Coordinates of N, CA and C in Angstrom, one line a residue:
M1 N 160.9 134.6 -16.5 CA 159.8 135.1 -15.8 C 160.1 136.5 -15.2
K2 N 161.4 136.6 -14.6 CA 161.8 137.8 -14.0 C 161.9 138.9 -15.1
K3 N 162.3 138.5 -16.3 CA 162.4 139.5 -17.4 C 161.1 140.1 -17.7
I4 N 160.1 139.2 -17.8 CA 158.7 139.6 -18.1 C 158.2 140.6 -17.0
L5 N 158.4 140.2 -15.8 CA 158.0 141.1 -14.7 C 158.6 142.4 -14.7
L6 N 159.9 142.4 -15.1 CA 160.7 143.7 -15.2 C 160.1 144.6 -16.3
I7 N 159.8 143.9 -17.4 CA 159.3 144.7 -18.5 C 157.9 145.3 -18.2
L8 N 157.1 144.4 -17.5 CA 155.8 144.9 -17.1 C 155.9 146.1 -16.1
S9 N 156.8 146.0 -15.2 CA 157.1 147.1 -14.2 C 157.4 148.4 -14.9
V10 N 158.3 148.3 -15.9 CA 158.7 149.5 -16.7 C 157.6 150.1 -17.4
V11 N 156.8 149.2 -18.1 CA 155.6 149.6 -18.8 C 154.6 150.3 -17.9
I12 N 154.3 149.8 -16.8 CA 153.4 150.3 -15.8 C 153.9 151.7 -15.3
S13 N 155.2 151.7 -15.0 CA 155.8 153.0 -14.5 C 155.7 154.1 -15.5
T14 N 156.0 153.7 -16.8 CA 155.9 154.7 -17.9 C 154.5 155.2 -18.0
F15 N 153.5 154.3 -18.0 CA 152.1 154.6 -18.1 C 151.7 155.6 -17.0
T16 N 152.1 155.2 -15.8 CA 151.8 156.0 -14.6 C 152.3 157.4 -14.7
F17 N 153.6 157.5 -15.2 CA 154.2 158.8 -15.4 C 153.5 159.6 -16.4
A18 N 153.1 159.0 -17.5 CA 152.3 159.7 -18.6 C 151.0 160.2 -18.0
Q19 N 150.4 159.4 -17.2 CA 149.1 159.8 -16.6 C 149.2 161.0 -15.7
K20 N 150.4 161.1 -15.0 CA 150.6 162.2 -14.1 C 151.1 163.5 -14.8
K21 N 151.5 163.3 -16.0 CA 152.0 164.5 -16.7 C 150.9 165.6 -16.8
P22 N 151.2 166.8 -16.3 CA 150.2 167.8 -16.4 C 150.0 168.4 -17.8
T23 N 148.8 169.0 -17.9 CA 148.5 169.7 -19.2 C 148.3 171.2 -18.9
L24 N 148.8 172.0 -19.8 CA 148.5 173.4 -19.8 C 147.5 173.7 -20.9
F25 N 146.3 174.1 -20.6 CA 145.2 174.4 -21.5 C 145.2 175.9 -21.7
L26 N 145.0 176.3 -23.0 CA 144.9 177.7 -23.3 C 143.5 177.9 -23.8
I27 N 142.7 178.9 -23.3 CA 141.4 179.2 -23.8 C 141.4 180.8 -24.0
G28 N 141.0 181.1 -25.2 CA 141.0 182.5 -25.6 C 140.6 182.8 -27.0
D29 N 141.1 183.9 -27.6 CA 140.7 184.3 -28.9 C 141.8 184.2 -30.0
S30 N 141.7 184.9 -31.1 CA 142.6 184.8 -32.2 C 144.0 185.2 -31.9
T31 N 144.2 186.1 -30.9 CA 145.6 186.6 -30.6 C 146.4 185.5 -30.0
M32 N 145.7 184.5 -29.4 CA 146.4 183.3 -28.8 C 146.3 182.0 -29.7
A33 N 145.4 182.0 -30.6 CA 145.1 180.7 -31.3 C 146.2 180.3 -32.3
N34 N 146.1 179.0 -32.6 CA 146.9 178.4 -33.7 C 146.4 178.8 -35.0
K35 N 147.2 179.1 -36.0 CA 146.8 179.5 -37.3 C 147.1 178.4 -38.3
D36 N 146.3 178.3 -39.4 CA 146.5 177.3 -40.4 C 147.8 177.7 -41.2
N37 N 148.3 176.7 -41.8 CA 149.5 176.8 -42.7 C 150.6 177.7 -42.1
P38 N 151.1 177.3 -40.9 CA 152.1 178.1 -40.2 C 153.4 178.3 -40.9
D39 N 153.7 177.4 -41.8 CA 155.0 177.6 -42.6 C 154.9 178.7 -43.6
K40 N 153.6 179.0 -44.1 CA 153.4 180.1 -45.1 C 152.7 181.3 -44.5
N41 N 151.8 181.0 -43.6 CA 151.0 182.1 -43.0 C 151.8 183.0 -42.1
P42 N 151.8 184.3 -42.5 CA 152.6 185.3 -41.6 C 152.0 185.4 -40.2
E43 N 150.6 185.2 -40.1 CA 150.0 185.4 -38.8 C 150.2 184.2 -37.9
H44 N 150.5 184.5 -36.6 CA 150.7 183.5 -35.6 C 150.0 184.0 -34.3
G45 N 149.4 183.1 -33.6 CA 148.9 183.4 -32.2 C 150.1 183.2 -31.2
W46 N 150.1 183.9 -30.1 CA 151.2 183.7 -29.2 C 151.2 182.4 -28.5
G47 N 150.0 181.8 -28.4 CA 149.9 180.4 -27.8 C 150.4 179.4 -28.8
Q48 N 150.4 179.7 -30.1 CA 150.9 178.8 -31.1 C 152.4 178.5 -30.9
V49 N 153.1 179.5 -30.4 CA 154.6 179.4 -30.3 C 155.0 179.1 -28.9
L50 N 154.1 179.0 -28.0 CA 154.4 178.9 -26.5 C 155.1 177.6 -26.2
G51 N 154.8 176.6 -27.0 CA 155.4 175.3 -26.7 C 157.0 175.3 -26.7
Q52 N 157.6 176.1 -27.5 CA 159.0 176.1 -27.6 C 159.7 176.6 -26.3
F53 N 158.9 177.3 -25.4 CA 159.4 177.8 -24.1 C 159.1 176.8 -23.0
L54 N 158.5 175.7 -23.2 CA 158.1 174.7 -22.2 C 158.9 173.5 -22.3
T55 N 159.1 172.8 -21.2 CA 159.8 171.5 -21.1 C 158.9 170.4 -21.6
P56 N 159.5 169.2 -22.0 CA 158.7 168.1 -22.4 C 157.9 167.5 -21.4
N57 N 158.0 167.9 -20.1 CA 157.3 167.3 -19.0 C 155.9 167.8 -18.8
I58 N 155.4 168.7 -19.7 CA 154.1 169.2 -19.6 C 153.5 169.2 -21.1
E59 N 152.2 168.8 -21.1 CA 151.5 168.8 -22.4 C 150.9 170.2 -22.6
L60 N 150.9 170.7 -23.9 CA 150.2 171.9 -24.2 C 149.0 171.7 -25.1
Q61 N 147.8 172.2 -24.7 CA 146.7 172.1 -25.6 C 146.1 173.5 -25.8
N62 N 146.2 174.0 -27.0 CA 145.8 175.3 -27.3 C 144.4 175.3 -27.9
H63 N 143.4 175.6 -27.1 CA 142.0 175.6 -27.5 C 141.5 177.0 -28.0
A64 N 142.3 178.0 -27.9 CA 141.9 179.3 -28.3 C 141.5 179.3 -29.8
M65 N 140.5 180.1 -30.1 CA 140.0 180.1 -31.4 C 139.6 181.5 -31.9
N66 N 139.9 181.8 -33.2 CA 139.5 183.1 -33.8 C 138.1 183.5 -33.5
G67 N 137.9 184.8 -33.1 CA 136.6 185.3 -33.0 C 135.8 184.9 -31.8
R68 N 136.4 184.2 -30.8 CA 135.6 183.8 -29.7 C 135.7 184.7 -28.5
S69 N 134.6 184.8 -27.8 CA 134.5 185.7 -26.6 C 134.4 184.7 -25.4
S70 N 134.3 185.3 -24.2 CA 134.1 184.5 -23.0 C 132.8 183.8 -23.0
K71 N 131.9 184.4 -23.8 CA 130.5 183.8 -23.9 C 130.5 182.7 -25.0
S72 N 130.9 183.1 -26.2 CA 130.8 182.1 -27.3 C 131.7 180.9 -27.2
F73 N 132.8 181.0 -26.5 CA 133.7 179.9 -26.3 C 132.9 178.8 -25.5
R74 N 132.0 179.3 -24.6 CA 131.3 178.3 -23.8 C 130.1 177.8 -24.6
T75 N 129.3 178.7 -25.2 CA 128.1 178.3 -25.8 C 128.3 177.4 -27.0
E76 N 129.5 177.4 -27.6 CA 129.8 176.5 -28.7 C 130.4 175.2 -28.2
G77 N 130.5 175.0 -26.9 CA 130.9 173.7 -26.4 C 132.4 173.6 -26.3
R78 N 133.1 174.6 -26.6 CA 134.6 174.5 -26.5 C 135.1 174.4 -25.1
W79 N 134.5 175.0 -24.2 CA 135.0 174.9 -22.8 C 134.6 173.5 -22.3
D80 N 133.5 172.9 -22.7 CA 133.1 171.6 -22.3 C 134.2 170.6 -22.6
K81 N 134.8 170.7 -23.8 CA 135.9 169.8 -24.2 C 137.1 169.9 -23.3
V82 N 137.4 171.1 -22.9 CA 138.5 171.3 -21.9 C 138.2 170.8 -20.6
E83 N 137.0 171.2 -20.1 CA 136.6 170.8 -18.7 C 136.6 169.3 -18.5
K84 N 136.1 168.6 -19.5 CA 136.0 167.1 -19.4 C 137.4 166.4 -19.2
Q85 N 138.4 167.1 -19.7 CA 139.8 166.6 -19.6 C 140.6 167.0 -18.4
L86 N 140.1 168.1 -17.8 CA 140.8 168.7 -16.6 C 141.0 167.7 -15.5
K87 N 142.3 167.7 -15.0 CA 142.6 166.8 -13.8 C 143.4 167.6 -12.8
K88 N 143.6 167.1 -11.7 CA 144.4 167.7 -10.7 C 145.8 167.9 -11.2
G89 N 146.3 169.1 -11.0 CA 147.7 169.4 -11.4 C 147.8 170.1 -12.7
D90 N 146.7 170.2 -13.5 CA 146.7 170.9 -14.7 C 146.6 172.4 -14.5
F91 N 146.8 173.2 -15.6 CA 146.7 174.6 -15.6 C 145.8 175.1 -16.8
V92 N 145.1 176.2 -16.5 CA 144.3 176.8 -17.6 C 144.6 178.3 -17.6
I93 N 145.1 178.8 -18.8 CA 145.3 180.2 -19.0 C 144.0 180.7 -19.7
I94 N 143.4 181.7 -19.1 CA 142.1 182.3 -19.6 C 142.4 183.7 -20.1
Q95 N 142.2 184.0 -21.4 CA 142.4 185.3 -21.9 C 141.3 185.7 -23.0
F96 N 140.3 186.4 -22.5 CA 139.3 186.8 -23.4 C 139.1 188.4 -23.3
G97 N 138.4 189.0 -24.2 CA 138.2 190.4 -24.1 C 138.0 191.1 -25.5
H98 N 138.8 190.7 -26.4 CA 138.7 191.3 -27.7 C 137.3 191.2 -28.3
N99 N 136.8 190.0 -28.3 CA 135.5 189.8 -29.0 C 134.3 190.0 -28.1
D100 N 134.5 190.1 -26.8 CA 133.5 190.4 -25.8 C 133.0 191.9 -26.1
Q101 N 133.8 192.7 -26.8 CA 133.5 194.1 -27.1 C 132.6 194.3 -28.2
K102 N 132.3 193.2 -29.0 CA 131.6 193.4 -30.2 C 130.1 193.6 -30.0
L103 N 129.7 194.9 -30.0 CA 128.4 195.4 -29.7 C 127.4 194.9 -30.7
K104 N 127.8 194.6 -31.9 CA 126.9 194.3 -33.0 C 126.7 192.8 -33.1
D105 N 127.3 192.0 -32.2 CA 127.2 190.5 -32.3 C 126.7 190.0 -31.0
S106 N 125.4 189.6 -30.9 CA 124.8 189.2 -29.6 C 125.3 187.8 -29.2
T107 N 125.9 187.1 -30.1 CA 126.5 185.8 -29.7 C 127.8 185.9 -29.0
K108 N 128.4 187.1 -29.1 CA 129.8 187.3 -28.5 C 129.8 188.4 -27.4
F109 N 129.0 189.5 -27.6 CA 129.1 190.6 -26.7 C 128.8 190.3 -25.3
T110 N 129.6 190.8 -24.3 CA 129.2 190.8 -22.9 C 129.5 192.1 -22.3
N111 N 128.6 192.5 -21.4 CA 128.9 193.7 -20.6 C 130.0 193.4 -19.6
P112 N 131.1 194.2 -19.6 CA 132.3 193.9 -18.9 C 132.0 193.7 -17.4
H113 N 131.1 194.5 -16.8 CA 131.0 194.5 -15.4 C 129.9 193.5 -14.9
T114 N 129.2 192.8 -15.8 CA 128.2 191.9 -15.4 C 128.5 190.5 -16.0
Q115 N 128.1 190.3 -17.3 CA 128.2 189.0 -17.9 C 129.7 188.6 -18.1
Y116 N 130.5 189.5 -18.5 CA 132.0 189.2 -18.7 C 132.6 188.7 -17.4
R117 N 132.4 189.5 -16.4 CA 132.9 189.2 -15.1 C 132.4 187.8 -14.6
A118 N 131.1 187.6 -14.7 CA 130.5 186.3 -14.3 C 131.1 185.1 -15.1
N119 N 131.3 185.3 -16.4 CA 132.0 184.3 -17.2 C 133.4 183.9 -16.7
L120 N 134.2 185.0 -16.4 CA 135.5 184.7 -15.9 C 135.5 184.0 -14.6
E121 N 134.6 184.4 -13.7 CA 134.4 183.8 -12.4 C 134.0 182.3 -12.5
R122 N 133.2 182.0 -13.5 CA 132.7 180.6 -13.7 C 133.9 179.8 -14.2
Y123 N 134.7 180.3 -15.2 CA 135.8 179.5 -15.7 C 136.8 179.2 -14.5
V124 N 137.0 180.2 -13.7 CA 137.9 180.0 -12.5 C 137.4 179.0 -11.6
N125 N 136.1 179.1 -11.2 CA 135.5 178.1 -10.3 C 135.5 176.7 -10.8
E126 N 135.2 176.6 -12.1 CA 135.1 175.2 -12.7 C 136.5 174.6 -12.9
T127 N 137.5 175.4 -13.1 CA 138.8 174.9 -13.2 C 139.3 174.4 -11.8
R128 N 139.1 175.2 -10.8 CA 139.4 174.9 -9.4 C 138.7 173.6 -9.0
A129 N 137.5 173.5 -9.4 CA 136.7 172.3 -9.0 C 137.3 171.0 -9.4
K130 N 138.1 171.1 -10.5 CA 138.8 169.9 -11.0 C 140.2 169.7 -10.4
G131 N 140.6 170.6 -9.5 CA 141.9 170.5 -8.9 C 143.0 171.1 -9.8
A132 N 142.5 171.9 -10.8 CA 143.5 172.5 -11.7 C 143.7 174.0 -11.3
T133 N 144.7 174.6 -11.9 CA 145.0 176.0 -11.5 C 144.7 177.0 -12.6
P134 N 143.8 177.9 -12.3 CA 143.4 178.9 -13.3 C 144.4 180.1 -13.3
I135 N 144.7 180.6 -14.5 CA 145.6 181.8 -14.6 C 144.9 182.8 -15.5
L136 N 144.6 183.9 -15.0 CA 143.9 185.0 -15.7 C 144.9 185.9 -16.4
M137 N 144.6 186.3 -17.6 CA 145.4 187.3 -18.4 C 144.5 188.4 -19.0
T138 N 145.0 189.6 -18.9 CA 144.3 190.6 -19.7 C 144.6 190.4 -21.2
S139 N 143.8 191.0 -22.1 CA 144.1 191.0 -23.5 C 145.3 191.7 -23.9
I140 N 146.0 191.2 -24.9 CA 147.1 192.0 -25.4 C 146.6 193.3 -26.1
T141 N 147.4 194.3 -26.1 CA 147.0 195.6 -26.6 C 147.0 195.6 -28.1
R142 N 146.2 196.5 -28.7 CA 146.3 196.7 -30.1 C 147.3 197.8 -30.4
R143 N 148.0 197.7 -31.6 CA 148.9 198.7 -32.0 C 148.1 199.9 -32.5
N144 N 147.8 200.8 -31.7 CA 146.9 201.9 -32.0 C 147.5 203.3 -31.6
F145 N 148.5 203.7 -32.4 CA 149.2 205.0 -32.1 C 148.4 206.1 -32.8
N146 N 148.3 207.3 -32.0 CA 147.7 208.4 -32.7 C 148.7 209.2 -33.4
E147 N 148.3 210.4 -34.0 CA 149.3 211.2 -34.8 C 150.4 211.7 -34.0
N148 N 150.3 211.7 -32.7 CA 151.4 212.2 -31.9 C 152.3 211.1 -31.3
G149 N 152.1 209.8 -31.8 CA 152.9 208.7 -31.4 C 152.5 208.2 -30.0
V150 N 151.3 208.5 -29.6 CA 150.8 208.0 -28.3 C 149.9 206.7 -28.5
L151 N 150.2 205.7 -27.7 CA 149.5 204.5 -27.9 C 148.1 204.6 -27.1
I152 N 147.0 204.5 -27.9 CA 145.7 204.7 -27.3 C 145.0 203.3 -27.0
D153 N 144.5 203.2 -25.8 CA 143.8 202.0 -25.4 C 142.5 201.8 -26.2
T154 N 142.2 200.5 -26.5 CA 140.9 200.2 -27.2 C 140.1 199.2 -26.4
H155 N 140.6 198.8 -25.2 CA 139.9 197.7 -24.5 C 138.9 198.1 -23.4
T156 N 138.8 199.4 -23.2 CA 137.8 200.0 -22.2 C 138.0 199.3 -20.9
D157 N 136.8 198.8 -20.3 CA 136.9 198.3 -18.9 C 137.2 196.8 -18.8
Y158 N 137.3 196.1 -19.9 CA 137.5 194.7 -19.9 C 138.8 194.3 -19.1
P159 N 139.9 194.9 -19.4 CA 141.1 194.5 -18.6 C 141.0 194.8 -17.1
L160 N 140.3 195.9 -16.8 CA 140.1 196.3 -15.4 C 139.3 195.2 -14.7
V161 N 138.3 194.6 -15.3 CA 137.5 193.6 -14.7 C 138.3 192.3 -14.5
V162 N 139.2 192.0 -15.4 CA 140.1 190.8 -15.2 C 141.0 191.1 -14.0
R163 N 141.5 192.3 -13.8 CA 142.3 192.6 -12.6 C 141.5 192.4 -11.4
M164 N 140.2 192.9 -11.4 CA 139.4 192.8 -10.2 C 139.0 191.4 -9.9
V165 N 138.7 190.6 -10.9 CA 138.4 189.2 -10.6 C 139.7 188.4 -10.0
A166 N 140.8 188.7 -10.6 CA 142.1 188.1 -10.1 C 142.3 188.5 -8.7
N167 N 142.1 189.7 -8.4 CA 142.3 190.2 -7.0 C 141.3 189.6 -6.0
D168 N 140.0 189.7 -6.4 CA 138.9 189.3 -5.5 C 138.9 187.7 -5.3
M169 N 139.3 187.0 -6.3 CA 139.3 185.5 -6.2 C 140.6 184.9 -5.9
K170 N 141.6 185.8 -5.8 CA 143.0 185.3 -5.5 C 143.5 184.3 -6.6
V171 N 143.3 184.8 -7.8 CA 143.7 184.0 -9.0 C 145.1 184.5 -9.5
A172 N 145.9 183.5 -9.9 CA 147.2 183.9 -10.5 C 146.9 184.8 -11.8
F173 N 147.7 185.8 -12.0 CA 147.4 186.8 -13.0 C 148.6 187.3 -13.7
V174 N 148.5 187.5 -15.0 CA 149.5 188.1 -15.8 C 148.9 189.3 -16.6
D175 N 149.4 190.5 -16.4 CA 148.8 191.7 -17.0 C 149.4 191.8 -18.4
M176 N 148.9 191.1 -19.4 CA 149.4 191.1 -20.7 C 149.2 192.4 -21.4
Q177 N 148.1 193.1 -21.0 CA 147.9 194.5 -21.6 C 149.0 195.4 -21.2
L178 N 149.5 195.4 -20.0 CA 150.6 196.2 -19.6 C 151.9 195.8 -20.3
L179 N 152.1 194.5 -20.3 CA 153.4 194.0 -20.9 C 153.5 194.4 -22.4
T180 N 152.3 194.2 -23.1 CA 152.3 194.4 -24.6 C 152.3 195.9 -24.9
E181 N 151.7 196.7 -24.0 CA 151.7 198.2 -24.2 C 153.2 198.6 -24.1
Q182 N 153.9 198.1 -23.1 CA 155.3 198.4 -23.0 C 156.1 198.0 -24.2
M183 N 155.8 196.8 -24.8 CA 156.4 196.3 -26.0 C 156.1 197.2 -27.2
E184 N 154.9 197.6 -27.4 CA 154.6 198.5 -28.5 C 155.2 199.9 -28.4
I185 N 155.2 200.4 -27.2 CA 155.8 201.8 -27.0 C 157.3 201.7 -27.2
S186 N 157.9 200.7 -26.7 CA 159.4 200.5 -26.9 C 159.7 200.4 -28.3
A187 N 158.9 199.7 -29.1 CA 159.2 199.5 -30.6 C 158.9 200.8 -31.3
G188 N 157.9 201.5 -30.9 CA 157.5 202.8 -31.5 C 156.5 202.6 -32.7
P189 N 156.0 203.7 -33.2 CA 154.9 203.6 -34.2 C 155.4 202.8 -35.5
E190 N 156.6 202.9 -35.9 CA 157.0 202.3 -37.2 C 157.5 200.8 -36.9
K191 N 158.5 200.6 -36.0 CA 159.0 199.3 -35.8 C 158.0 198.3 -35.3
S192 N 157.0 198.8 -34.6 CA 155.9 198.0 -34.0 C 155.1 197.3 -35.1
K193 N 155.2 197.8 -36.3 CA 154.4 197.2 -37.5 C 155.0 195.8 -37.7
L194 N 156.3 195.6 -37.4 CA 156.9 194.3 -37.6 C 156.3 193.2 -36.7
L195 N 155.7 193.7 -35.6 CA 155.1 192.7 -34.6 C 153.7 192.3 -35.1
H196 N 153.2 193.0 -36.1 CA 151.8 192.7 -36.6 C 151.8 192.4 -38.0
L197 N 150.8 192.6 -38.7 CA 150.7 192.2 -40.1 C 150.5 193.4 -41.0
H198 N 151.6 194.0 -41.5 CA 151.7 195.1 -42.3 C 152.4 194.8 -43.6
F199 N 151.7 194.7 -44.7 CA 152.3 194.3 -46.0 C 151.7 195.1 -47.1
K200 N 152.5 195.5 -48.1 CA 151.9 196.1 -49.3 C 151.5 194.9 -50.2
A201 N 150.6 195.2 -51.1 CA 150.2 194.2 -52.1 C 151.4 193.6 -52.8
G202 N 151.5 192.3 -52.8 CA 152.6 191.6 -53.5 C 153.9 191.4 -52.7
E203 N 153.9 192.1 -51.5 CA 155.1 192.0 -50.7 C 155.2 190.6 -50.0
N204 N 154.0 190.0 -49.7 CA 154.0 188.7 -49.1 C 153.0 187.8 -49.9
P205 N 153.5 186.7 -50.4 CA 152.6 185.8 -51.2 C 151.3 185.4 -50.6
Y206 N 151.2 185.5 -49.3 CA 150.0 185.1 -48.6 C 148.9 186.1 -48.8
Y207 N 149.2 187.4 -49.1 CA 148.2 188.4 -49.2 C 148.3 189.0 -50.6
D208 N 147.2 189.1 -51.4 CA 147.2 189.7 -52.7 C 146.8 191.1 -52.7
K209 N 146.4 191.6 -51.5 CA 146.1 193.1 -51.3 C 146.9 193.6 -50.2
D210 N 146.9 195.0 -50.1 CA 147.5 195.6 -48.9 C 146.9 195.0 -47.6
K211 N 147.8 194.9 -46.6 CA 147.4 194.3 -45.3 C 147.9 195.3 -44.2
A212 N 147.0 195.7 -43.4 CA 147.4 196.5 -42.2 C 146.5 196.1 -41.0
D213 N 147.0 195.1 -40.3 CA 146.3 194.5 -39.2 C 147.1 194.8 -37.9
D214 N 146.5 195.6 -37.0 CA 147.2 196.0 -35.8 C 146.7 195.2 -34.6
T215 N 145.9 194.2 -34.8 CA 145.4 193.4 -33.7 C 146.2 192.1 -33.6
H216 N 146.3 191.5 -34.8 CA 146.9 190.1 -34.8 C 148.4 190.2 -35.0
L217 N 149.1 189.1 -34.7 CA 150.6 189.1 -34.6 C 151.3 188.4 -35.7
S218 N 152.4 188.9 -36.1 CA 153.3 188.2 -37.0 C 154.1 187.1 -36.1
K219 N 154.9 186.3 -36.8 CA 155.6 185.3 -36.0 C 156.5 186.0 -35.0
L220 N 157.2 187.1 -35.4 CA 158.0 187.8 -34.5 C 157.2 188.4 -33.4
G221 N 156.0 188.9 -33.7 CA 155.2 189.4 -32.6 C 154.7 188.4 -31.6
A222 N 154.3 187.2 -32.2 CA 153.9 186.1 -31.4 C 155.0 185.6 -30.4
E223 N 156.2 185.5 -31.0 CA 157.3 185.0 -30.1 C 157.7 186.0 -29.1
T224 N 157.6 187.3 -29.4 CA 157.9 188.3 -28.5 C 156.9 188.3 -27.3
V225 N 155.6 188.2 -27.7 CA 154.5 188.2 -26.7 C 154.6 186.9 -25.8
A226 N 154.9 185.8 -26.4 CA 155.1 184.6 -25.6 C 156.2 184.7 -24.6
K227 N 157.3 185.3 -25.0 CA 158.4 185.5 -24.1 C 158.0 186.4 -22.9
L228 N 157.2 187.4 -23.2 CA 156.7 188.3 -22.1 C 155.9 187.5 -21.2
A229 N 155.0 186.6 -21.8 CA 154.1 185.8 -20.9 C 154.9 184.8 -20.0
V230 N 155.8 184.1 -20.6 CA 156.5 183.1 -19.8 C 157.4 183.7 -18.7
K231 N 157.9 184.9 -19.0 CA 158.7 185.6 -18.0 C 157.9 185.9 -16.8
D232 N 156.7 186.3 -16.9 CA 155.8 186.6 -15.8 C 155.2 185.3 -15.2
L233 N 154.9 184.3 -16.1 CA 154.4 183.1 -15.5 C 155.4 182.4 -14.6
K234 N 156.7 182.6 -14.9 CA 157.7 182.0 -14.0 C 157.7 182.6 -12.6
K235 N 157.2 183.9 -12.5 CA 157.2 184.6 -11.2 C 156.0 184.2 -10.3
L236 N 155.0 183.5 -10.9 CA 153.7 183.3 -10.2 C 153.8 182.3 -9.1
K237 N 154.7 181.4 -9.2 CA 154.8 180.3 -8.2 C 153.5 179.5 -8.1
T238 N 153.0 179.1 -9.2 CA 151.8 178.3 -9.3 C 152.1 176.8 -9.4
G239 N 153.4 176.5 -9.7 CA 153.8 175.2 -10.1 C 154.2 175.1 -11.5
L240 N 153.6 176.0 -12.3 CA 153.8 176.0 -13.8 C 155.3 176.3 -14.1
E241 N 155.9 177.1 -13.2 CA 157.3 177.6 -13.5 C 158.2 176.4 -13.6
K242 N 157.9 175.3 -13.0 CA 158.8 174.1 -13.2 C 158.9 173.6 -14.6
Y243 N 157.9 173.9 -15.4 CA 157.8 173.4 -16.8 C 158.2 174.5 -17.8
I244 N 158.7 175.6 -17.3 CA 159.2 176.6 -18.3 C 160.7 176.6 -18.4
K245 N 161.2 176.6 -19.6 CA 162.6 176.4 -19.8 C 163.4 177.6 -19.3

């Protein structure tokens, strides 16, 4: 009888621990998203490789998806799936902006100073309402060097609005635009191509034509960006730092 009670106690303790295990949710776009066929596909989202920098004591759920904006992520019901699972002690990293810029797509475009800002504020408030911690991030920069080797911004006012919301609502914040700008500039116009998807036809079996993608990341690029993210996440003192290796 004592053995049975001991076994039941261990099972209950294990279940309780599992229930208390926090989850880190990622919501965002293709630069963060998991990609199909990761063993063969040269493209990786930085959220796809983030797990290797975390301890086993936290669960990672990457809900980021290609082509989504702060608007379409919600209208497609993707946020609803996250919100229903949120519990006290969880974390949500919020990184939108690339697709909010799409003027020709009414399902994705948002005005940075009105709808985009309102969307970010709503994600923050709804995360907090569940007892979870929101973390805002600016978009990663594009590799966009001019003929003089100067990195030119493509994100207009969207990163500024993220900074404003983080400041006004006292939200934990990582300036990924700044960190990745420094990364691109340090690598320079040529070596920075290795962080993205630059291949001549036949150079990589995954692409049958020339590829020159300066927005999305190679595996090296994704791992480099993830390292930059965790380095700053460790400094925030949100509680997430306990789960970073």
